[in-house]
CSV table of C-alpha atoms in Angstrom, one decimal:
chain,number,residue,atom,x,y,z
A,28,MET,CA,0.2,-0.2,0.1
A,29,PRO,CA,1.5,3.3,-1.2
A,30,LEU,CA,2.0,6.1,1.1
A,31,ASP,CA,-0.1,9.3,0.6
A,32,THR,CA,2.2,11.8,1.6
A,33,HIS,CA,-0.2,14.4,0.3
A,34,HIS,CA,-2.0,14.6,3.4
A,35,VAL,CA,1.2,14.8,5.7
A,36,ALA,CA,2.2,18.5,6.8
A,37,ASP,CA,5.7,19.5,6.2
A,38,VAL,CA,8.2,19.2,9.4
A,39,THR,CA,8.7,22.8,10.6
A,40,VAL,CA,10.9,22.1,13.6
A,41,PRO,CA,14.9,21.9,13.2
A,42,THR,CA,15.7,18.6,11.9
A,43,THR,CA,19.0,16.4,12.4
A,44,PHE,CA,19.1,13.0,10.1
A,45,ILE,CA,22.4,11.3,11.2
A,46,TRP,CA,22.7,8.1,8.6
A,47,SER,CA,25.4,5.3,8.2
A,48,THR,CA,26.9,4.2,5.1
A,49,ASP,CA,27.0,0.9,5.9
A,50,ASP,CA,23.2,0.9,7.4
A,51,ILE,CA,21.4,-1.9,6.1
A,52,ALA,CA,17.8,-0.9,7.2
A,53,ILE,CA,17.6,2.7,5.6
A,54,THR,CA,19.6,3.7,2.2
A,55,ARG,CA,21.1,6.9,1.2
A,56,ALA,CA,17.6,7.5,-0.1
A,57,GLY,CA,15.9,7.8,3.3
A,58,PRO,CA,18.1,11.3,4.5
A,59,ALA,CA,17.3,13.0,0.7
A,60,ARG,CA,13.5,12.0,0.8
A,61,CYS,CA,13.4,13.2,4.7
A,62,ALA,CA,15.1,16.5,3.4
A,63,GLN,CA,12.0,17.2,1.0
A,64,HIS,CA,9.4,17.0,3.9
A,65,VAL,CA,11.4,19.5,6.2
A,66,SER,CA,10.3,23.2,5.7
A,67,GLY,CA,12.5,23.8,9.0
A,68,PRO,CA,16.3,23.9,9.3
A,69,TYR,CA,17.3,20.6,8.1
A,70,ARG,CA,21.0,19.0,8.8
A,71,TYR,CA,22.2,15.6,7.7
A,72,VAL,CA,25.3,14.0,9.2
A,73,GLU,CA,26.8,11.1,7.5
A,74,VAL,CA,28.6,8.4,9.5
A,75,ALA,CA,31.2,6.3,7.4
A,76,GLY,CA,31.3,2.8,8.3
A,77,GLY,CA,28.6,2.6,11.0
A,78,THR,CA,25.5,0.2,10.9
A,79,HIS,CA,22.0,1.2,11.8
A,80,TRP,CA,22.8,1.4,15.3
A,81,ILE,CA,24.7,4.9,15.3
A,82,PRO,CA,23.7,5.5,18.9
A,83,GLU,CA,25.6,2.7,20.5
A,84,GLU,CA,28.5,2.8,18.0
A,85,PHE,CA,29.0,6.3,17.5
A,86,PRO,CA,27.5,8.3,20.9
A,87,GLN,CA,30.0,11.1,20.4
A,88,VAL,CA,28.6,12.0,16.6
A,89,VAL,CA,25.2,11.8,18.0
A,90,ALA,CA,26.1,13.9,21.1
A,91,ASP,CA,28.0,16.4,18.9
A,92,ALA,CA,25.2,17.1,16.3
A,93,VAL,CA,22.5,17.1,19.2
A,94,ILE,CA,24.6,20.0,20.8
A,95,GLU,CA,25.4,21.6,17.6
A,96,GLN,CA,21.5,21.7,16.8
A,97,VAL,CA,20.3,22.6,20.3
A,98,GLY,CA,23.1,25.6,20.0
A,99,ALA,CA,21.7,26.8,16.6
A,100,VAL,CA,18.4,27.2,17.7
A,101,ASN,CA,19.3,28.7,20.9
A,102,SER,CA,21.2,31.6,19.0
A,103,ASP,CA,18.5,31.9,16.5
A,104,ILE,CA,16.1,32.4,19.4
A,105,SER,CA,18.1,35.0,21.2
A,106,SER,CA,18.9,37.1,18.0
């Protein structure tokens, strides 16, 4: 059954998509398609050699991405 995306609103909040090159569950098309449905700030982080379990394998990459996103949002709010 195809997904009818005409009834789904774009994501308007800041979004970070962290994807790994050896992910067997999500292809490279995932981040590209995600970006098409985000009207707010969108950031793509690619992890070379990671699998589907990025938080377990690369916790510092995930933490850095979260900290950077929060920092960007905070600076936008205070401007």
